[in-house]
Amino acid sequence: MPMQKARKTIKITGLAFGGNGVGRMDDNGKVVFVPLTAPGDEAVVEITAEKKRFAEGALKEIINASPERVEPSCRWYGACGGCSWGHLTYNAQVDWKARILEDTLRRLGGISGVPFDEPARSPAPFHYRCRARFHCADGHIGFYGARSREVVPIDECPLLEERVNAAYAAIREAIASTDDRSVESVVIGAGAEGPAAAALHVHGRQNPALVKALARTEAIKGFEVRQAASGKLISTHGTVALASNISGVEIASGVSVFSQANRAQNRVLVDKVVEYAGLSGAERVVDLYCGCGNLSLPLALRAGFVTGVESEAAAVEYAKANAARNMPGNTAFHAAGAAAWLERNVKALEKDGTDVIILDPPRDGEFDAARTIARLRPSRVVYVSCAPPALARDAGHLALNGYRLTRAGLIDMFPQTYHVESIVRLDRV
């Protein structure tokens, strides 16, 4: 008979990056991380794992609820892994994200005393996502479960724009009506106007019955089918390009190409990057992880020359096309890994002069690029991050090598989740 797991009464005193509530066990003082709890909760917690320095627990009962706790608005909350902070008031979510950012920079990066901008709250805490990825298994479609890779079938998501929810419903119905088992995942995206578009990633061959069913729906303007393993395009039906006006620039991207999921907050982010860059019109700027030109092109309106670097070739093609439509010729885009390209071009960049580097890496950050930037010594670095630990590591390295972090800001890109989108400016000392 398995040993019964211990249950303890825990007072939750904070939140950690990753979404868990944080408390301490009375008997040994060990920190315990508990999902679905709020600061101020007094709760019965089952200890599910005990490590040398911390423990993990599962919420079993709320004895006294935190004033920051609210009833989640989604009936799949807790099972679905799409949200982690839907049980918190929105003000509490933003306040704790700001605390986590500041604390992580201090603890992991050795950076303190930074002037923080007022957090940029999302104008819509719900129905803000214009892009999402869904997963499929056994003929069902939904999001991965909380802390698992099991698919949780859902009917709709309160974080998605209505057009994305409508497209999702149509695709879910098509998969069910054709008893499809070929689709591994689906990406749905919506531009500023019109119906959404979709990308289906399949095992083996595409399902003709599913393609026919999707071609009939008015909820999507177009879709493409790709091989799940390689990403190779199998077929395209209708229009899959998505377009938005960002800081005065018309930027198009493909549904399979990365773009920010919160359109309103992306505009705030772009404006903040332009502000932090402090351009006067003559600067030479390098934008690492430039994507389709989301930051590069608004910066190019205010800079002497902007070079964008992006590893995804399809995104680079969109960036070049966007530049051709919008720019007077002061941009260049390269399909390459950011750190490798920077290392290869250090001498040329030193010769030409590089005034500002924009860095917007994925979750793991870009320590190799940070080391090269420290050698290149541009006047200013603007770093956009979706993971405070990686930001603290990279910015901390720059701070030890001739840079000072002079501004920092939080843009709440993902309400109801623990994800922290931030921006910092580092000036050469």
PDB file of C-alpha atoms in Angstrom, residues 128-371:
ATOM      1  CA  TYR A 128      -6.525  39.577 -26.410  1.00  0.00           C
ATOM      2  CA  ARG A 129      -4.700  36.732 -28.174  1.00  0.00           C
ATOM      3  CA  CYS A 130      -4.609  37.008 -31.965  1.00  0.00           C
ATOM      4  CA  ARG A 131      -2.425  33.910 -32.279  1.00  0.00           C
ATOM      5  CA  ALA A 132      -2.342  30.504 -30.570  1.00  0.00           C
ATOM      6  CA  ARG A 133      -1.039  26.964 -31.041  1.00  0.00           C
ATOM      7  CA  PHE A 134      -3.273  23.978 -30.314  1.00  0.00           C
ATOM      8  CA  HIS A 135      -2.380  20.306 -30.032  1.00  0.00           C
ATOM      9  CA  CYS A 136      -4.202  17.198 -31.221  1.00  0.00           C
ATOM     10  CA  ALA A 137      -4.458  13.623 -29.959  1.00  0.00           C
ATOM     11  CA  ASP A 138      -6.919  10.801 -30.666  1.00  0.00           C
ATOM     12  CA  GLY A 139      -9.151  13.024 -32.754  1.00  0.00           C
ATOM     13  CA  HIS A 140      -9.352  15.767 -30.107  1.00  0.00           C
ATOM     14  CA  ILE A 141      -7.901  19.284 -30.213  1.00  0.00           C
ATOM     15  CA  GLY A 142      -7.073  21.627 -27.354  1.00  0.00           C
ATOM     16  CA  PHE A 143      -4.197  22.857 -25.208  1.00  0.00           C
ATOM     17  CA  TYR A 144      -1.694  20.789 -23.287  1.00  0.00           C
ATOM     18  CA  GLY A 145      -2.735  20.120 -19.713  1.00  0.00           C
ATOM     19  CA  ALA A 146      -1.181  21.835 -16.727  1.00  0.00           C
ATOM     20  CA  ARG A 147       2.330  20.431 -16.249  1.00  0.00           C
ATOM     21  CA  SER A 148       1.689  17.634 -18.770  1.00  0.00           C
ATOM     22  CA  ARG A 149       1.733  16.794 -22.476  1.00  0.00           C
ATOM     23  CA  GLU A 150      -1.779  15.381 -22.446  1.00  0.00           C
ATOM     24  CA  VAL A 151      -4.238  17.271 -24.637  1.00  0.00           C
ATOM     25  CA  VAL A 152      -7.166  18.868 -22.807  1.00  0.00           C
ATOM     26  CA  PRO A 153     -10.053  19.284 -25.287  1.00  0.00           C
ATOM     27  CA  ILE A 154     -11.733  22.685 -24.948  1.00  0.00           C
ATOM     28  CA  ASP A 155     -14.656  24.335 -26.728  1.00  0.00           C
ATOM     29  CA  GLU A 156     -13.248  27.872 -26.591  1.00  0.00           C
ATOM     30  CA  CYS A 157     -10.674  29.958 -24.757  1.00  0.00           C
ATOM     31  CA  PRO A 158     -11.434  33.262 -22.972  1.00  0.00           C
ATOM     32  CA  LEU A 159      -7.970  34.588 -23.873  1.00  0.00           C
ATOM     33  CA  LEU A 160      -8.514  34.354 -27.631  1.00  0.00           C
ATOM     34  CA  GLU A 161      -9.903  37.013 -29.927  1.00  0.00           C
ATOM     35  CA  GLU A 162     -13.369  36.080 -31.138  1.00  0.00           C
ATOM     36  CA  ARG A 163     -12.081  35.486 -34.690  1.00  0.00           C
ATOM     37  CA  VAL A 164      -9.517  33.009 -33.388  1.00  0.00           C
ATOM     38  CA  ASN A 165     -12.163  31.248 -31.304  1.00  0.00           C
ATOM     39  CA  ALA A 166     -14.415  31.069 -34.379  1.00  0.00           C
ATOM     40  CA  ALA A 167     -11.627  29.562 -36.480  1.00  0.00           C
ATOM     41  CA  TYR A 168     -10.800  27.108 -33.702  1.00  0.00           C
ATOM     42  CA  ALA A 169     -14.438  25.980 -33.492  1.00  0.00           C
ATOM     43  CA  ALA A 170     -14.543  25.403 -37.264  1.00  0.00           C
ATOM     44  CA  ILE A 171     -11.320  23.386 -37.235  1.00  0.00           C
ATOM     45  CA  ARG A 172     -12.436  21.384 -34.197  1.00  0.00           C
ATOM     46  CA  GLU A 173     -15.693  20.527 -35.977  1.00  0.00           C
ATOM     47  CA  ALA A 174     -13.849  19.562 -39.175  1.00  0.00           C
ATOM     48  CA  ILE A 175     -11.472  17.271 -37.281  1.00  0.00           C
ATOM     49  CA  ALA A 176     -14.390  15.617 -35.475  1.00  0.00           C
ATOM     50  CA  SER A 177     -16.601  15.241 -38.561  1.00  0.00           C
ATOM     51  CA  THR A 178     -13.817  13.619 -40.596  1.00  0.00           C
ATOM     52  CA  ASP A 179     -12.543  11.520 -37.661  1.00  0.00           C
ATOM     53  CA  ASP A 180      -9.092  12.899 -38.438  1.00  0.00           C
ATOM     54  CA  ARG A 181      -5.983  11.429 -36.799  1.00  0.00           C
ATOM     55  CA  SER A 182      -3.370  13.058 -39.041  1.00  0.00           C
ATOM     56  CA  VAL A 183      -3.107  16.485 -37.387  1.00  0.00           C
ATOM     57  CA  GLU A 184      -0.488  16.907 -34.650  1.00  0.00           C
ATOM     58  CA  SER A 185      -0.906  20.637 -34.023  1.00  0.00           C
ATOM     59  CA  VAL A 186      -2.684  23.708 -35.372  1.00  0.00           C
ATOM     60  CA  VAL A 187      -1.590  27.349 -35.357  1.00  0.00           C
ATOM     61  CA  ILE A 188      -4.326  29.963 -35.767  1.00  0.00           C
ATOM     62  CA  GLY A 189      -3.562  33.637 -36.324  1.00  0.00           C
ATOM     63  CA  ALA A 190      -5.556  36.759 -37.133  1.00  0.00           C
ATOM     64  CA  GLY A 191      -4.387  40.010 -38.678  1.00  0.00           C
ATOM     65  CA  ALA A 192      -5.889  43.408 -37.956  1.00  0.00           C
ATOM     66  CA  GLU A 193      -8.914  42.709 -40.153  1.00  0.00           C
ATOM     67  CA  GLY A 194     -10.841  39.809 -41.649  1.00  0.00           C
ATOM     68  CA  PRO A 195     -11.070  36.134 -40.710  1.00  0.00           C
ATOM     69  CA  ALA A 196      -8.190  34.192 -39.201  1.00  0.00           C
ATOM     70  CA  ALA A 197      -5.802  31.869 -41.046  1.00  0.00           C
ATOM     71  CA  ALA A 198      -4.437  28.518 -39.915  1.00  0.00           C
ATOM     72  CA  ALA A 199      -1.513  26.139 -40.312  1.00  0.00           C
ATOM     73  CA  LEU A 200      -2.054  22.415 -39.810  1.00  0.00           C
ATOM     74  CA  HIS A 201       0.956  20.255 -38.958  1.00  0.00           C
ATOM     75  CA  VAL A 202       0.308  16.639 -39.908  1.00  0.00           C
ATOM     76  CA  HIS A 203       1.860  13.192 -39.651  1.00  0.00           C
ATOM     77  CA  GLY A 204       2.398  11.659 -43.079  1.00  0.00           C
ATOM     78  CA  ARG A 205      -0.008  12.748 -45.792  1.00  0.00           C
ATOM     79  CA  GLN A 206      -2.754  15.340 -45.535  1.00  0.00           C
ATOM     80  CA  ASN A 207      -6.332  14.146 -45.075  1.00  0.00           C
ATOM     81  CA  PRO A 208      -8.319  15.043 -48.256  1.00  0.00           C
ATOM     82  CA  ALA A 209     -11.627  14.924 -46.375  1.00  0.00           C
ATOM     83  CA  LEU A 210     -10.325  17.353 -43.744  1.00  0.00           C
ATOM     84  CA  VAL A 211      -8.933  19.706 -46.397  1.00  0.00           C
ATOM     85  CA  LYS A 212     -12.284  19.688 -48.184  1.00  0.00           C
ATOM     86  CA  ALA A 213     -14.172  20.390 -44.950  1.00  0.00           C
ATOM     87  CA  LEU A 214     -11.904  23.303 -44.021  1.00  0.00           C
ATOM     88  CA  ALA A 215     -12.098  24.799 -47.510  1.00  0.00           C
ATOM     89  CA  ARG A 216     -15.861  25.209 -47.011  1.00  0.00           C
ATOM     90  CA  THR A 217     -15.751  27.153 -43.754  1.00  0.00           C
ATOM     91  CA  GLU A 218     -16.024  30.954 -43.700  1.00  0.00           C
ATOM     92  CA  ALA A 219     -14.346  31.226 -40.302  1.00  0.00           C
ATOM     93  CA  ILE A 220     -10.877  30.962 -41.865  1.00  0.00           C
ATOM     94  CA  LYS A 221      -9.694  32.863 -44.921  1.00  0.00           C
ATOM     95  CA  GLY A 222      -7.019  30.307 -45.722  1.00  0.00           C
ATOM     96  CA  PHE A 223      -4.882  27.516 -44.359  1.00  0.00           C
ATOM     97  CA  GLU A 224      -1.717  25.639 -45.114  1.00  0.00           C
ATOM     98  CA  VAL A 225      -0.765  22.042 -44.407  1.00  0.00           C
ATOM     99  CA  ARG A 226       2.779  21.213 -43.319  1.00  0.00           C
ATOM    100  CA  GLN A 227       4.658  18.106 -42.275  1.00  0.00           C
ATOM    101  CA  ALA A 228       4.872  18.008 -38.501  1.00  0.00           C
ATOM    102  CA  ALA A 229       8.434  16.696 -38.321  1.00  0.00           C
ATOM    103  CA  SER A 230      10.118  18.933 -40.891  1.00  0.00           C
ATOM    104  CA  GLY A 231       7.749  21.871 -41.317  1.00  0.00           C
ATOM    105  CA  LYS A 232       7.820  21.276 -45.075  1.00  0.00           C
ATOM    106  CA  LEU A 233       4.865  22.826 -46.884  1.00  0.00           C
ATOM    107  CA  ILE A 234       2.445  20.299 -48.386  1.00  0.00           C
ATOM    108  CA  SER A 235      -0.335  22.566 -49.649  1.00  0.00           C
ATOM    109  CA  THR A 236      -1.840  26.038 -49.308  1.00  0.00           C
ATOM    110  CA  HIS A 237      -5.520  26.916 -49.604  1.00  0.00           C
ATOM    111  CA  GLY A 238      -6.659  30.540 -49.699  1.00  0.00           C
ATOM    112  CA  THR A 239      -4.667  33.368 -48.091  1.00  0.00           C
ATOM    113  CA  VAL A 240      -2.424  32.741 -45.088  1.00  0.00           C
ATOM    114  CA  ALA A 241      -0.743  36.166 -44.808  1.00  0.00           C
ATOM    115  CA  LEU A 242      -1.620  38.329 -41.790  1.00  0.00           C
ATOM    116  CA  ALA A 243      -1.158  42.105 -41.748  1.00  0.00           C
ATOM    117  CA  SER A 244      -1.199  44.839 -39.097  1.00  0.00           C
ATOM    118  CA  ASN A 245      -0.197  48.489 -38.863  1.00  0.00           C
ATOM    119  CA  ILE A 246       2.559  48.790 -36.284  1.00  0.00           C
ATOM    120  CA  SER A 247       3.836  52.230 -35.353  1.00  0.00           C
ATOM    121  CA  GLY A 248       3.026  53.602 -38.790  1.00  0.00           C
ATOM    122  CA  VAL A 249       4.334  50.609 -40.740  1.00  0.00           C
ATOM    123  CA  GLU A 250       2.278  47.949 -42.541  1.00  0.00           C
ATOM    124  CA  ILE A 251       3.800  44.629 -41.521  1.00  0.00           C
ATOM    125  CA  ALA A 252       2.716  41.309 -42.999  1.00  0.00           C
ATOM    126  CA  SER A 253       3.662  37.864 -41.756  1.00  0.00           C
ATOM    127  CA  GLY A 254       2.683  34.288 -42.489  1.00  0.00           C
ATOM    128  CA  VAL A 255       0.520  32.279 -40.137  1.00  0.00           C
ATOM    129  CA  SER A 256       3.424  29.840 -39.624  1.00  0.00           C
ATOM    130  CA  VAL A 257       5.915  32.618 -38.903  1.00  0.00           C
ATOM    131  CA  PHE A 258       6.338  33.885 -35.342  1.00  0.00           C
ATOM    132  CA  SER A 259       4.564  37.100 -34.421  1.00  0.00           C
ATOM    133  CA  GLN A 260       3.492  38.587 -31.108  1.00  0.00           C
ATOM    134  CA  ALA A 261       0.184  37.214 -29.827  1.00  0.00           C
ATOM    135  CA  ASN A 262      -1.185  40.407 -28.239  1.00  0.00           C
ATOM    136  CA  ARG A 263      -1.620  42.992 -30.989  1.00  0.00           C
ATOM    137  CA  ALA A 264      -2.435  45.941 -28.730  1.00  0.00           C
ATOM    138  CA  GLN A 265       0.485  45.299 -26.397  1.00  0.00           C
ATOM    139  CA  ASN A 266       2.830  44.663 -29.302  1.00  0.00           C
ATOM    140  CA  ARG A 267       2.233  48.258 -30.398  1.00  0.00           C
ATOM    141  CA  VAL A 268       3.124  49.379 -26.869  1.00  0.00           C
ATOM    142  CA  LEU A 269       6.267  47.244 -26.988  1.00  0.00           C
ATOM    143  CA  VAL A 270       7.360  48.647 -30.352  1.00  0.00           C
ATOM    144  CA  ASP A 271       6.839  52.228 -29.200  1.00  0.00           C
ATOM    145  CA  LYS A 272       8.797  51.495 -26.026  1.00  0.00           C
ATOM    146  CA  VAL A 273      11.705  49.977 -27.989  1.00  0.00           C
ATOM    147  CA  VAL A 274      11.816  53.052 -30.227  1.00  0.00           C
ATOM    148  CA  GLU A 275      11.791  55.273 -27.136  1.00  0.00           C
ATOM    149  CA  TYR A 276      14.544  53.293 -25.377  1.00  0.00           C
ATOM    150  CA  ALA A 277      16.682  53.291 -28.541  1.00  0.00           C
ATOM    151  CA  GLY A 278      16.841  57.100 -28.375  1.00  0.00           C
ATOM    152  CA  LEU A 279      17.440  57.622 -32.084  1.00  0.00           C
ATOM    153  CA  SER A 280      18.202  60.980 -33.686  1.00  0.00           C
ATOM    154  CA  GLY A 281      18.120  59.876 -37.335  1.00  0.00           C
ATOM    155  CA  ALA A 282      21.722  58.946 -38.108  1.00  0.00           C
ATOM    156  CA  GLU A 283      22.378  55.867 -35.974  1.00  0.00           C
ATOM    157  CA  ARG A 284      23.331  52.460 -37.296  1.00  0.00           C
ATOM    158  CA  VAL A 285      21.190  49.821 -35.590  1.00  0.00           C
ATOM    159  CA  VAL A 286      21.439  46.022 -35.490  1.00  0.00           C
ATOM    160  CA  ASP A 287      18.222  44.153 -34.652  1.00  0.00           C
ATOM    161  CA  LEU A 288      18.910  40.565 -33.548  1.00  0.00           C
ATOM    162  CA  TYR A 289      15.976  38.124 -33.807  1.00  0.00           C
ATOM    163  CA  CYS A 290      14.211  40.610 -36.059  1.00  0.00           C
ATOM    164  CA  GLY A 291      11.430  38.297 -37.275  1.00  0.00           C
ATOM    165  CA  CYS A 292       9.323  39.944 -39.983  1.00  0.00           C
ATOM    166  CA  GLY A 293      10.598  43.411 -39.092  1.00  0.00           C
ATOM    167  CA  ASN A 294       8.300  44.076 -36.140  1.00  0.00           C
ATOM    168  CA  LEU A 295      10.948  46.259 -34.485  1.00  0.00           C
ATOM    169  CA  SER A 296      13.366  46.833 -37.378  1.00  0.00           C
ATOM    170  CA  LEU A 297      11.014  48.758 -39.630  1.00  0.00           C
ATOM    171  CA  PRO A 298       9.601  51.224 -37.062  1.00  0.00           C
ATOM    172  CA  LEU A 299      13.206  51.809 -35.970  1.00  0.00           C
ATOM    173  CA  ALA A 300      14.277  52.371 -39.591  1.00  0.00           C
ATOM    174  CA  LEU A 301      11.869  55.312 -39.840  1.00  0.00           C
ATOM    175  CA  ARG A 302      14.024  57.033 -37.217  1.00  0.00           C
ATOM    176  CA  ALA A 303      17.543  55.634 -37.808  1.00  0.00           C
ATOM    177  CA  GLY A 304      20.259  55.990 -40.402  1.00  0.00           C
ATOM    178  CA  PHE A 305      20.426  52.272 -41.196  1.00  0.00           C
ATOM    179  CA  VAL A 306      18.977  49.113 -39.639  1.00  0.00           C
ATOM    180  CA  THR A 307      20.356  45.600 -40.118  1.00  0.00           C
ATOM    181  CA  GLY A 308      18.030  42.772 -39.126  1.00  0.00           C
ATOM    182  CA  VAL A 309      19.193  39.236 -38.340  1.00  0.00           C
ATOM    183  CA  GLU A 310      16.815  36.276 -38.065  1.00  0.00           C
ATOM    184  CA  SER A 311      17.359  32.508 -38.265  1.00  0.00           C
ATOM    185  CA  GLU A 312      13.922  31.741 -39.751  1.00  0.00           C
ATOM    186  CA  ALA A 313      14.299  32.179 -43.520  1.00  0.00           C
ATOM    187  CA  ALA A 314      10.564  32.640 -44.130  1.00  0.00           C
ATOM    188  CA  ALA A 315      10.462  35.508 -41.634  1.00  0.00           C
ATOM    189  CA  VAL A 316      13.406  37.179 -43.377  1.00  0.00           C
ATOM    190  CA  GLU A 317      11.569  37.039 -46.708  1.00  0.00           C
ATOM    191  CA  TYR A 318       8.571  38.740 -45.103  1.00  0.00           C
ATOM    192  CA  ALA A 319      10.885  41.340 -43.542  1.00  0.00           C
ATOM    193  CA  LYS A 320      12.423  42.139 -46.927  1.00  0.00           C
ATOM    194  CA  ALA A 321       8.992  42.424 -48.554  1.00  0.00           C
ATOM    195  CA  ASN A 322       7.728  44.623 -45.715  1.00  0.00           C
ATOM    196  CA  ALA A 323      10.770  46.856 -46.083  1.00  0.00           C
ATOM    197  CA  ALA A 324      10.255  47.144 -49.842  1.00  0.00           C
ATOM    198  CA  ARG A 325       6.696  48.365 -49.247  1.00  0.00           C
ATOM    199  CA  ASN A 326       7.489  50.796 -46.455  1.00  0.00           C
ATOM    200  CA  MET A 327      11.131  51.867 -46.329  1.00  0.00           C
ATOM    201  CA  PRO A 328      13.300  54.298 -48.307  1.00  0.00           C
ATOM    202  CA  GLY A 329      16.127  51.740 -48.605  1.00  0.00           C
ATOM    203  CA  ASN A 330      17.903  51.984 -45.264  1.00  0.00           C
ATOM    204  CA  THR A 331      17.483  48.346 -44.202  1.00  0.00           C
ATOM    205  CA  ALA A 332      19.155  44.992 -44.808  1.00  0.00           C
ATOM    206  CA  PHE A 333      18.057  41.581 -43.555  1.00  0.00           C
ATOM    207  CA  HIS A 334      20.079  38.396 -43.119  1.00  0.00           C
ATOM    208  CA  ALA A 335      18.940  34.808 -42.551  1.00  0.00           C
ATOM    209  CA  ALA A 336      21.358  33.604 -39.883  1.00  0.00           C
ATOM    210  CA  GLY A 337      21.662  32.685 -36.231  1.00  0.00           C
ATOM    211  CA  ALA A 338      22.048  35.855 -34.182  1.00  0.00           C
ATOM    212  CA  ALA A 339      25.121  34.947 -32.129  1.00  0.00           C
ATOM    213  CA  ALA A 340      26.987  33.339 -35.034  1.00  0.00           C
ATOM    214  CA  TRP A 341      26.248  36.248 -37.389  1.00  0.00           C
ATOM    215  CA  LEU A 342      27.358  38.780 -34.803  1.00  0.00           C
ATOM    216  CA  GLU A 343      30.613  36.925 -34.149  1.00  0.00           C
ATOM    217  CA  ARG A 344      31.367  36.660 -37.885  1.00  0.00           C
ATOM    218  CA  ASN A 345      30.729  40.347 -38.473  1.00  0.00           C
ATOM    219  CA  VAL A 346      32.380  41.981 -35.461  1.00  0.00           C
ATOM    220  CA  LYS A 347      35.163  43.592 -37.494  1.00  0.00           C
ATOM    221  CA  ALA A 348      32.805  44.917 -40.168  1.00  0.00           C
ATOM    222  CA  LEU A 349      30.434  46.271 -37.519  1.00  0.00           C
ATOM    223  CA  GLU A 350      33.332  47.958 -35.730  1.00  0.00           C
ATOM    224  CA  LYS A 351      34.513  49.483 -38.999  1.00  0.00           C
ATOM    225  CA  ASP A 352      31.084  50.773 -40.034  1.00  0.00           C
ATOM    226  CA  GLY A 353      30.140  51.819 -36.523  1.00  0.00           C
ATOM    227  CA  THR A 354      27.278  50.269 -34.555  1.00  0.00           C
ATOM    228  CA  ASP A 355      25.396  52.636 -32.284  1.00  0.00           C
ATOM    229  CA  VAL A 356      22.476  50.563 -30.999  1.00  0.00           C
ATOM    230  CA  ILE A 357      21.825  46.828 -30.761  1.00  0.00           C
ATOM    231  CA  ILE A 358      18.302  45.507 -30.271  1.00  0.00           C
ATOM    232  CA  LEU A 359      18.085  42.028 -28.791  1.00  0.00           C
ATOM    233  CA  ASP A 360      14.757  40.144 -28.679  1.00  0.00           C
ATOM    234  CA  PRO A 361      15.673  36.475 -28.170  1.00  0.00           C
ATOM    235  CA  PRO A 362      13.472  33.483 -27.336  1.00  0.00           C
ATOM    236  CA  ARG A 363      13.018  32.196 -23.794  1.00  0.00           C
ATOM    237  CA  ASP A 364      16.573  30.886 -23.364  1.00  0.00           C
ATOM    238  CA  GLY A 365      18.046  34.332 -23.948  1.00  0.00           C
ATOM    239  CA  GLU A 366      21.284  34.862 -25.890  1.00  0.00           C
ATOM    240  CA  PHE A 367      24.368  34.753 -23.700  1.00  0.00           C
ATOM    241  CA  ASP A 368      26.762  34.184 -26.606  1.00  0.00           C
ATOM    242  CA  ALA A 369      25.488  37.320 -28.327  1.00  0.00           C
ATOM    243  CA  ALA A 370      25.728  39.245 -25.045  1.00  0.00           C
ATOM    244  CA  ARG A 371      29.416  38.326 -24.797  1.00  0.00           C
TER     245      ARG A 371
END
